[in-house]
XYZ file of C-alpha atoms in Angstrom:
647
model
C -27.500 54.703 -45.750
C -25.844 57.714 -43.982
C -22.502 57.583 -42.285
C -24.266 57.966 -38.836
C -26.277 54.920 -39.498
C -23.132 52.994 -40.164
C -21.323 54.260 -37.057
C -24.077 54.102 -34.590
C -24.028 50.279 -34.285
C -20.309 50.278 -33.734
C -20.527 52.907 -31.129
C -23.321 51.280 -29.262
C -21.176 48.344 -28.290
C -17.914 49.547 -28.950
C -17.850 52.812 -26.972
C -18.430 50.927 -23.538
C -15.876 48.305 -24.563
C -13.311 50.929 -25.476
C -13.979 53.123 -22.352
C -13.655 50.011 -20.230
C -10.032 49.601 -21.803
C -9.320 53.114 -21.222
C -9.490 52.862 -17.341
C -5.946 51.395 -17.657
C -4.541 55.010 -18.624
C -2.781 57.173 -16.157
C -4.790 58.906 -13.554
C -4.675 62.468 -15.268
C -7.176 60.951 -17.803
C -9.535 59.362 -15.197
C -11.746 62.652 -14.812
C -12.535 62.565 -18.621
C -12.909 58.914 -18.584
C -15.470 59.641 -15.720
C -17.477 61.914 -18.035
C -17.453 59.892 -21.118
C -18.456 56.746 -18.983
C -21.799 58.669 -18.143
C -22.253 59.206 -21.702
C -21.728 55.771 -23.029
C -25.416 54.851 -23.515
C -25.949 57.701 -25.687
C -25.200 55.998 -29.059
C -27.886 53.127 -28.103
C -30.444 55.654 -27.503
C -29.614 57.418 -30.823
C -29.596 54.146 -32.522
C -33.072 53.206 -31.498
C -34.304 56.479 -32.394
C -33.028 57.291 -35.777
C -31.509 54.095 -37.423
C -33.411 52.642 -40.293
C -35.879 49.861 -39.964
C -33.897 47.506 -42.230
C -30.523 47.888 -40.375
C -29.813 44.428 -39.741
C -30.191 43.361 -43.361
C -27.993 46.460 -44.483
C -24.950 45.528 -42.177
C -24.591 41.544 -42.720
C -21.599 40.454 -40.896
C -19.773 43.789 -40.270
C -19.747 46.446 -37.570
C -21.468 43.877 -35.191
C -24.030 43.544 -38.029
C -24.574 39.827 -37.385
C -25.711 41.033 -33.884
C -28.556 43.226 -34.814
C -32.167 42.616 -34.822
C -33.769 46.041 -34.560
C -37.398 45.386 -34.545
C -40.252 47.397 -32.706
C -40.045 45.667 -29.399
C -35.983 45.684 -29.515
C -36.152 49.558 -30.250
C -38.476 50.241 -27.723
C -36.459 48.275 -25.034
C -33.443 49.772 -26.309
C -34.827 53.518 -25.723
C -36.010 52.529 -22.057
C -32.725 50.870 -21.148
C -30.587 53.231 -22.550
C -32.351 56.076 -21.137
C -32.144 54.575 -17.655
C -28.420 53.978 -17.981
C -28.010 57.720 -19.437
C -29.724 59.049 -16.509
C -27.868 56.993 -13.561
C -24.655 58.129 -15.533
C -25.597 61.866 -15.708
C -26.772 61.535 -11.983
C -23.391 60.288 -11.059
C -21.699 63.428 -12.533
C -23.050 65.575 -9.871
C -20.491 63.768 -7.378
C -16.862 63.848 -7.471
C -14.784 60.712 -8.249
C -13.353 59.588 -4.920
C -10.597 57.400 -3.950
C -10.477 54.359 -1.564
C -6.853 53.759 -1.972
C -3.846 55.552 -1.154
C -2.701 57.649 -4.173
C -0.928 60.710 -2.956
C 0.568 61.741 -6.346
C -2.576 61.530 -8.390
C -4.556 64.649 -6.959
C -6.991 62.571 -5.492
C -8.010 60.432 -8.517
C -9.715 57.135 -8.062
C -7.883 54.026 -6.631
C -8.057 50.449 -7.601
C -11.605 49.507 -6.515
C -13.235 52.624 -8.240
C -11.282 51.861 -11.645
C -12.696 48.208 -11.010
C -16.110 49.611 -10.597
C -16.045 51.636 -13.413
C -14.895 48.707 -15.739
C -17.524 46.560 -14.589
C -20.234 49.127 -14.951
C -19.146 49.613 -18.614
C -18.921 45.902 -19.279
C -22.406 45.486 -17.508
C -23.846 48.049 -19.893
C -22.354 46.454 -23.133
C -23.718 43.176 -22.125
C -27.297 44.696 -21.430
C -27.564 46.639 -24.644
C -26.212 43.521 -26.811
C -28.634 41.340 -25.064
C -31.712 43.400 -26.283
C -30.622 43.440 -30.121
C -29.443 39.755 -30.195
C -30.645 38.283 -33.560
C -29.942 34.853 -32.694
C -29.267 32.208 -29.814
C -25.453 32.625 -30.137
C -25.461 36.332 -29.699
C -27.807 36.329 -26.946
C -25.696 33.947 -24.677
C -22.653 35.994 -25.537
C -23.937 39.116 -24.137
C -25.803 37.274 -21.633
C -22.457 35.846 -20.195
C -20.982 39.263 -20.366
C -23.677 41.033 -18.658
C -23.581 38.251 -15.837
C -19.721 38.283 -15.397
C -19.528 41.943 -15.086
C -22.582 42.262 -13.087
C -21.101 39.808 -10.609
C -17.900 42.034 -10.350
C -20.020 45.128 -9.923
C -21.760 43.824 -7.073
C -19.530 41.422 -5.384
C -15.982 42.266 -6.255
C -15.866 45.946 -5.708
C -18.149 45.621 -2.661
C -17.937 48.334 -0.022
C -15.118 50.179 -1.562
C -16.961 50.761 -4.611
C -20.217 51.869 -2.761
C -17.954 54.409 -0.851
C -16.260 55.686 -3.910
C -19.229 56.097 -6.359
C -22.390 58.028 -5.606
C -24.794 55.447 -7.240
C -24.600 53.629 -3.920
C -25.019 54.603 -0.195
C -23.583 52.498 2.404
C -25.973 51.612 4.894
C -25.000 48.288 6.493
C -22.294 47.883 9.095
C -18.784 48.145 7.542
C -16.898 45.024 7.063
C -13.938 46.332 9.037
C -13.565 49.006 11.639
C -11.341 51.799 10.582
C -10.471 54.504 13.157
C -7.880 57.287 12.842
C -5.637 59.532 15.192
C -5.300 62.889 13.413
C -3.062 65.103 15.690
C -2.035 68.733 14.774
C 1.808 69.054 14.519
C 2.018 72.376 16.272
C 3.426 70.941 19.355
C 3.993 67.944 21.574
C 1.729 64.962 21.939
C -0.049 66.144 24.992
C -1.523 63.723 27.229
C -5.128 64.148 26.211
C -3.959 63.357 22.549
C -2.170 60.419 23.783
C -5.281 59.047 25.577
C -7.472 59.802 22.333
C -4.786 57.795 20.352
C -5.067 54.938 22.914
C -8.744 54.753 22.654
C -8.657 54.842 18.889
C -5.761 51.984 18.981
C -7.823 49.850 21.566
C -11.004 49.990 19.624
C -9.459 49.139 16.305
C -7.744 46.302 18.172
C -10.701 45.040 19.965
C -12.794 44.796 16.815
C -9.759 43.513 14.532
C -9.882 46.673 12.541
C -7.203 49.152 11.843
C -6.056 52.615 13.157
C -4.731 55.170 10.660
C -2.790 58.077 11.375
C -3.102 61.365 9.895
C -0.894 64.537 10.348
C -3.230 67.728 10.147
C -0.503 70.023 8.976
C -2.632 72.569 6.960
C -1.586 75.324 9.554
C 1.914 75.705 7.640
C 2.854 78.706 10.036
C 2.688 76.571 13.167
C 3.443 73.008 11.853
C 6.851 71.911 12.287
C 8.741 68.653 11.173
C 10.145 68.660 14.943
C 6.583 68.522 16.235
C 5.633 65.673 13.773
C 8.757 63.715 14.767
C 7.889 64.304 18.392
C 4.269 63.008 17.957
C 5.326 59.763 16.162
C 7.988 59.173 18.656
C 5.681 59.730 21.303
C 3.183 57.004 19.839
C 5.816 54.551 19.495
C 7.304 54.782 23.168
C 3.581 54.460 24.286
C 3.371 50.997 21.978
C 0.646 52.510 20.018
C 1.335 51.587 16.386
C -0.692 52.312 13.510
C -1.440 50.781 9.934
C 0.091 51.941 7.087
C 2.115 55.075 6.570
C 1.134 58.464 8.104
C -1.001 60.587 5.890
C -0.239 64.318 5.361
C -3.279 66.480 5.428
C -1.420 69.377 3.650
C -0.309 67.027 0.795
C -3.965 66.480 -0.120
C -4.959 69.978 -0.637
C -5.637 69.308 -4.313
C -8.390 66.981 -3.556
C -9.888 69.147 -0.967
C -10.415 72.124 -3.573
C -11.635 69.500 -5.719
C -14.592 68.550 -3.283
C -15.334 72.307 -2.786
C -15.579 73.135 -6.298
C -17.779 70.062 -6.902
C -20.071 71.094 -4.010
C -20.260 74.574 -5.862
C -21.034 73.085 -9.256
C -23.742 71.063 -7.652
C -25.319 73.889 -5.932
C -24.457 72.990 -2.480
C -21.807 75.628 -2.057
C -21.199 78.968 -3.307
C -18.406 81.660 -3.977
C -18.454 84.628 -1.231
C -16.946 87.701 -1.982
C -17.569 89.445 1.228
C -14.639 91.623 2.198
C -12.850 91.539 5.404
C -14.387 95.092 6.384
C -18.002 93.276 5.610
C -17.189 90.452 7.866
C -15.826 92.898 10.618
C -19.102 94.761 10.365
C -20.994 91.574 10.939
C -19.223 90.618 14.040
C -19.615 94.088 15.546
C -23.213 93.913 14.627
C -23.660 90.632 16.369
C -21.630 91.769 19.526
C -23.872 94.863 19.748
C -26.926 92.713 19.688
C -25.591 90.233 22.253
C -25.618 87.402 19.794
C -22.855 85.070 18.465
C -21.213 86.329 15.342
C -22.831 84.695 12.218
C -22.204 85.061 8.442
C -25.336 86.625 7.136
C -25.536 84.859 3.854
C -25.547 87.952 1.680
C -23.724 85.899 -1.151
C -25.765 82.689 -0.966
C -28.114 83.461 -3.713
C -26.303 86.620 -5.520
C -24.905 86.038 -9.002
C -21.077 86.093 -9.087
C -21.191 88.505 -11.963
C -22.038 91.147 -9.149
C -18.409 90.519 -7.497
C -16.062 93.312 -7.439
C -13.488 93.336 -9.995
C -10.418 91.278 -9.382
C -11.965 89.837 -5.978
C -10.847 86.275 -4.972
C -13.875 84.476 -3.452
C -14.098 82.184 -0.728
C -16.173 78.876 -0.879
C -19.122 78.631 1.633
C -21.241 75.571 2.223
C -24.813 76.065 2.003
C -26.034 75.001 5.475
C -29.436 74.014 6.044
C -31.405 77.123 7.512
C -34.290 75.368 9.121
C -34.991 72.144 11.280
C -31.884 70.810 13.003
C -28.968 68.653 12.796
C -28.636 65.455 14.680
C -25.444 63.835 15.578
C -25.651 60.414 16.953
C -22.856 59.821 19.424
C -21.810 56.492 21.278
C -20.573 58.259 24.230
C -22.783 61.362 24.301
C -25.998 59.972 22.922
C -28.178 61.859 20.401
C -27.142 65.576 20.293
C -29.244 68.082 18.259
C -28.068 71.468 16.876
C -30.675 73.966 15.666
C -29.631 74.700 12.106
C -30.264 78.309 12.596
C -26.863 78.202 14.732
C -24.847 76.628 11.578
C -24.005 79.529 9.391
C -22.751 79.143 5.830
C -19.291 78.404 6.900
C -16.187 78.467 4.852
C -14.719 75.440 3.327
C -12.130 76.815 0.956
C -10.330 80.044 1.903
C -10.124 82.937 -0.726
C -6.233 81.830 -1.103
C -7.392 78.456 -1.990
C -6.595 76.610 0.987
C -9.270 74.413 2.679
C -10.390 75.059 6.192
C -9.857 72.375 8.942
C -13.576 71.751 8.722
C -13.704 70.829 5.128
C -10.225 69.020 5.052
C -11.253 66.640 7.921
C -14.340 65.559 6.364
C -12.780 64.959 3.052
C -9.927 62.903 4.441
C -11.937 60.770 6.759
C -14.191 59.917 3.773
C -11.302 58.943 1.262
C -9.388 57.097 4.155
C -12.452 54.928 4.480
C -12.629 56.012 8.379
C -15.785 54.375 9.814
C -15.670 55.361 13.632
C -14.289 58.754 14.791
C -13.228 58.772 18.274
C -11.949 62.318 19.436
C -12.443 64.841 22.446
C -15.699 66.230 23.070
C -14.542 69.631 22.376
C -15.029 68.547 18.667
C -18.807 67.920 19.375
C -19.951 70.988 17.613
C -17.546 70.628 14.695
C -19.333 67.012 14.187
C -22.753 68.864 13.509
C -20.913 71.289 10.948
C -19.090 68.236 9.283
C -22.100 66.404 9.097
C -23.569 69.200 6.847
C -20.666 68.516 4.459
C -20.977 64.855 4.573
C -24.755 65.100 3.613
C -23.930 67.853 0.848
C -21.733 65.330 -0.648
C -24.189 62.165 -0.199
C -21.489 60.225 1.720
C -22.224 58.280 4.980
C -21.334 59.882 8.183
C -19.089 57.868 10.260
C -20.033 56.717 13.623
C -19.013 59.421 16.304
C -17.790 58.793 19.889
C -16.880 62.103 21.387
C -14.872 61.383 24.822
C -14.682 63.662 27.731
C -11.764 65.880 28.432
C -9.149 65.506 31.174
C -9.393 67.706 34.155
C -7.201 68.083 37.169
C -7.700 66.706 40.639
C -9.360 69.995 41.484
C -11.925 69.583 38.532
C -10.424 72.501 36.583
C -9.193 72.354 33.184
C -6.097 70.436 32.785
C -3.079 72.634 33.016
C 0.571 71.944 33.091
C 0.481 72.044 37.004
C -2.019 69.338 36.751
C -0.110 67.140 34.012
C -0.768 68.622 30.938
C 2.595 67.925 29.554
C 3.952 65.957 26.432
C 4.287 62.291 26.249
C 8.036 62.780 26.135
C 7.814 64.723 29.487
C 6.422 61.484 31.265
C 9.109 59.510 29.787
C 11.777 62.043 31.257
C 10.046 61.741 34.479
C 10.626 57.936 34.652
C 7.085 56.399 33.906
C 6.794 53.268 32.321
C 4.971 53.175 29.029
C 2.889 50.425 29.792
C 1.832 51.897 33.205
C 1.062 55.367 31.569
C -1.195 53.280 28.901
C -2.820 51.464 31.831
C -3.505 54.935 33.811
C -4.664 56.857 30.551
C -7.196 53.766 29.763
C -8.605 54.281 33.042
C -9.080 58.235 32.635
C -12.695 57.958 31.415
C -13.231 54.355 30.690
C -13.581 51.469 33.215
C -14.073 47.660 33.040
C -15.895 46.966 36.435
C -13.279 47.520 39.395
C -10.313 46.329 37.507
C -7.434 49.045 37.961
C -4.368 46.985 36.840
C -4.906 45.861 33.282
C -2.660 44.375 30.886
C -2.591 45.381 27.251
C -4.480 42.178 26.260
C -7.070 42.836 28.856
C -7.598 46.210 27.651
C -7.970 44.905 23.945
C -10.314 42.278 25.083
C -12.490 44.561 27.131
C -12.588 47.983 25.456
C -15.946 49.221 24.264
C -16.924 52.747 23.217
C -20.073 52.705 25.281
C -18.213 52.238 28.418
C -16.724 55.550 28.033
C -17.887 57.938 30.829
C -19.793 61.151 29.581
C -18.210 63.089 32.505
C -14.595 64.607 32.565
C -11.858 62.473 33.961
C -9.681 63.975 36.629
C -5.854 63.311 36.473
C -4.129 62.447 39.452
C -0.175 62.359 39.857
C -0.409 60.295 43.076
C -2.395 57.527 41.458
C -0.097 57.347 38.417
C 2.963 57.234 40.711
C 1.443 54.461 42.694
C 0.601 52.403 39.547
C 3.841 53.043 37.981
C 5.492 51.675 41.041
C 3.297 48.514 41.005
C 4.564 48.090 37.384
C 8.142 48.480 38.386
C 7.934 45.823 41.064
C 6.067 43.285 38.820
C 8.599 43.813 36.079
C 11.464 41.380 35.257
C 14.779 42.628 36.277
C 16.246 42.230 33.080
C 13.302 43.997 31.061
C 13.101 46.534 33.468
C 17.202 47.262 33.283
C 16.454 47.685 29.661
C 13.791 49.946 30.158
C 15.846 52.178 32.387
C 18.909 52.238 30.078
C 16.547 53.143 27.062
C 15.219 56.080 29.443
C 18.624 57.301 30.783
C 19.258 59.778 28.115
C 15.955 61.521 28.808
C 16.691 61.847 32.484
C 17.903 65.286 33.119
C 19.195 64.557 36.713
C 21.131 61.554 36.093
C 23.923 62.535 38.557
C 26.837 60.208 38.391
C 25.122 57.756 36.101
C 26.467 58.014 32.661
C 23.932 57.984 29.676
C 25.594 54.744 28.557
C 27.015 52.797 31.517
C 29.695 50.213 30.910
C 28.899 46.473 30.853
C 30.353 46.213 34.453
C 28.116 49.036 35.503
C 25.239 47.267 33.878
C 25.796 43.989 35.653
C 25.997 46.019 39.142
C 22.729 47.552 38.208
C 20.984 44.259 37.488
C 22.347 42.884 40.582
C 20.966 45.760 42.554
C 17.547 46.064 41.100
C 15.681 43.782 43.331
C 16.484 46.149 46.196
C 16.133 49.311 44.135
C 12.792 48.783 42.352
C 11.009 48.064 45.812
C 11.646 51.579 47.011
C 11.020 53.461 43.698
C 7.973 54.515 42.144
C 9.667 55.948 39.028
C 12.696 55.549 37.063
C 13.799 58.756 38.193
C 13.651 57.712 41.680
C 15.426 54.334 40.758
C 18.283 56.391 39.128
C 18.572 58.574 42.341
C 18.793 55.254 44.588
C 21.293 53.997 42.231
C 23.518 56.882 42.678
C 25.835 54.763 45.260
C 26.921 52.323 42.483
C 28.479 55.155 40.322
C 29.938 57.772 42.620
C 33.695 58.161 43.083
C 35.587 57.791 46.285
C 35.834 59.073 48.604
C 31.956 59.570 48.725
C 30.512 63.030 49.422
C 28.001 62.925 52.075
C 24.655 64.344 52.193
C 23.611 66.480 55.287
C 21.667 63.558 57.071
C 24.718 61.022 56.137
C 27.040 63.528 57.703
C 25.224 63.844 60.802
C 25.226 59.849 61.210
C 28.908 59.798 60.721
C 29.806 61.419 63.915
C 33.104 60.526 65.857
C 31.297 57.678 67.419
C 29.957 56.219 64.276
C 33.457 56.084 62.661
C 34.813 54.433 65.695
C 32.095 51.842 65.325
C 32.968 51.229 61.687
C 36.815 51.186 62.791
C 36.115 48.362 65.119
C 33.989 46.599 62.681
C 36.285 46.831 59.684
C 38.760 43.685 60.775
C 35.680 41.462 61.073
C 34.596 42.427 57.628
C 38.062 41.836 56.249
C 38.512 38.548 57.896
C 35.385 36.959 55.954
C 36.350 34.474 53.352
C 32.870 34.499 51.699
C 31.306 37.828 50.432
C 27.532 37.998 50.499
C 24.668 39.733 52.006
C 24.155 36.571 54.063
C 27.720 36.417 55.241
C 28.249 39.972 55.954
C 24.832 40.396 57.672
C 26.047 37.394 60.222
C 29.389 39.080 60.859
C 27.731 42.634 61.550
C 25.239 41.049 63.800
C 27.745 39.238 65.628
C 29.801 42.324 65.912
C 26.562 44.159 67.343
C 25.950 41.615 70.027
C 29.433 41.108 70.979
C 29.826 44.909 71.297
C 26.378 45.409 73.205
C 24.902 47.625 70.164
C 21.535 47.434 68.640
C 21.728 46.261 64.849
C 20.427 49.740 63.959
C 23.508 51.339 65.705
C 25.860 49.452 63.319
C 24.013 49.359 59.976
C 23.216 53.214 59.853
C 26.813 54.219 59.843
C 27.572 51.392 57.395
C 24.808 52.670 55.178
C 25.859 56.289 55.328
C 29.649 55.270 54.775
C 28.781 52.930 51.683
C 26.265 55.033 50.058
C 26.789 58.555 51.288
C 23.104 58.871 52.045
C 20.856 57.802 55.030
C 18.517 55.786 52.926
C 19.088 53.031 50.669
C 18.076 49.390 49.708
C 18.950 46.979 52.347
C 22.581 47.739 53.574
C 23.650 44.131 53.124
C 22.372 44.141 49.697
C 24.484 46.985 49.058
C 27.493 45.485 50.467
C 26.999 42.466 48.126
C 26.523 44.512 45.083
C 29.505 46.707 45.603
C 31.805 43.731 46.402
C 34.404 43.192 48.767
C 37.094 45.689 47.472
C 34.874 48.530 46.908
C 32.914 48.083 50.204
C 36.257 47.824 52.165
C 37.581 50.783 50.365
C 34.572 52.926 51.080
C 34.557 52.054 54.715
C 38.355 52.815 54.992
C 37.857 56.170 53.432
C 35.288 57.135 56.169
C 37.076 55.946 58.959
C 40.198 58.023 57.773
C 37.788 60.870 57.793
């Protein structure tokens, strides 16, 4: 008997079992294991075709010899089964081995679920092949148990994650858990439109019991900065929009993007393009001259790379469909159809080896398991191009929802004069995060006539289908009114904490220090009931609270100076002994004393109260003057009045 005949029985069951054990090796071995896994049925096929008829007699008790019964029926079944497994494995090689877990250091190699899928695949194969050549009941049930166990793991334990990472299965059912993502570019601040996009993703994830992931799209290395990334993270935290897991850097996944691009070339879904910059410029000029949008003319779509100029570094272009249309099913915009003639063979990998945004986004969304993409409708055209990549890879397209952009009150594109500022600017302008969150939610989404919504209400009510198709209009007046409402509703202690946290970011703090003393905090807390009734923002509150922190003698503003004329100073001088005589110092007791003085002097209350306000605060407006007197306390109030009497 030949050595091959001796070896084949061992490899038939031994190779799948050995490869199953091999998946515990480090990730750098996984691409090779992936290829060998596809070839695991080959020894069984060769065994059935070339092994001698008396193999079972020639190998008693060794090399699985006690198992084999290779009669004509077993041989035929073995050929058919091995061929089917071999074809399935070879078909799988057309696709990259994807990941479903975060493995940032392994170049995009498979995560735990993908490894488990491969192991169960190999164990099922071994059990299936052994079942066909078993010569007795013990061998039959041993192989049947192995195939049953492994098959259960293949179908149940790997679940949807395996279906997402391997090409043998296409996910058609509704995902078990909604996964949204917010993917800002760290080239500037977190602008208000981006904040709303993050909010909608966060609300839908929390509404459905899913997760929201955060991906920093930092592939533009020239414009991306660590400072911008930090500002984005800080803005999200201030708004109260937490994310699940650690932020993912798109740039760190460049190796994975290149892997998928090269895989598309290998499978014939993309190609190397050697068009020079001069040729591309010529195409653009020709298109402009003919009055049509610039399109790549596909000159390298079907050319042999051997025709490329020496030393030229190619880009990789996707083979976009040239006929028919690409359909984007959108939860907000409805079905949107794009003629494929308008989708040219766009670049997915530049000649310098860096991926394009269009390509990187698709790979990242797939690998991160994103099920729902909620973003601005300026990405709607991108959705069609990205669908082309999804379909080329055989991946399921996530649910799309393209929300309308935010315009100014005049209907024009949102600019800085309308409110197109960074989230940090709104913090510096004194808005509460919960109020801004509420206002942003109402920009394009509604729940009946509800205007004021708690976070719990928004999570409970939010549905993508309730987002309007038309552009929302940003209105500072509505935001200020809503913020004022939230301030008045706030618990005083909670509002004080928010105010103190915001103080370092307010540029015009006046006399208020960035970190008030405990005594000053106590004064602020006592004054808050009166202060918050008049203020619509924390900046206005800070301005109204200046009287608590100014040093004596007070500087008077223009209106206060006009109020404190000679007559007014005389009134205060006459009132001062009445106040000094009080044994109890409170808003009620001082008000009673002032009213009694006004009545005795034949003056209206305002004739006395207005000079008092000007003398105590240096301004013509303030919280209730008797509340001011109570907060300042006896000594400070009397001293300020004495200063103004002295002139």
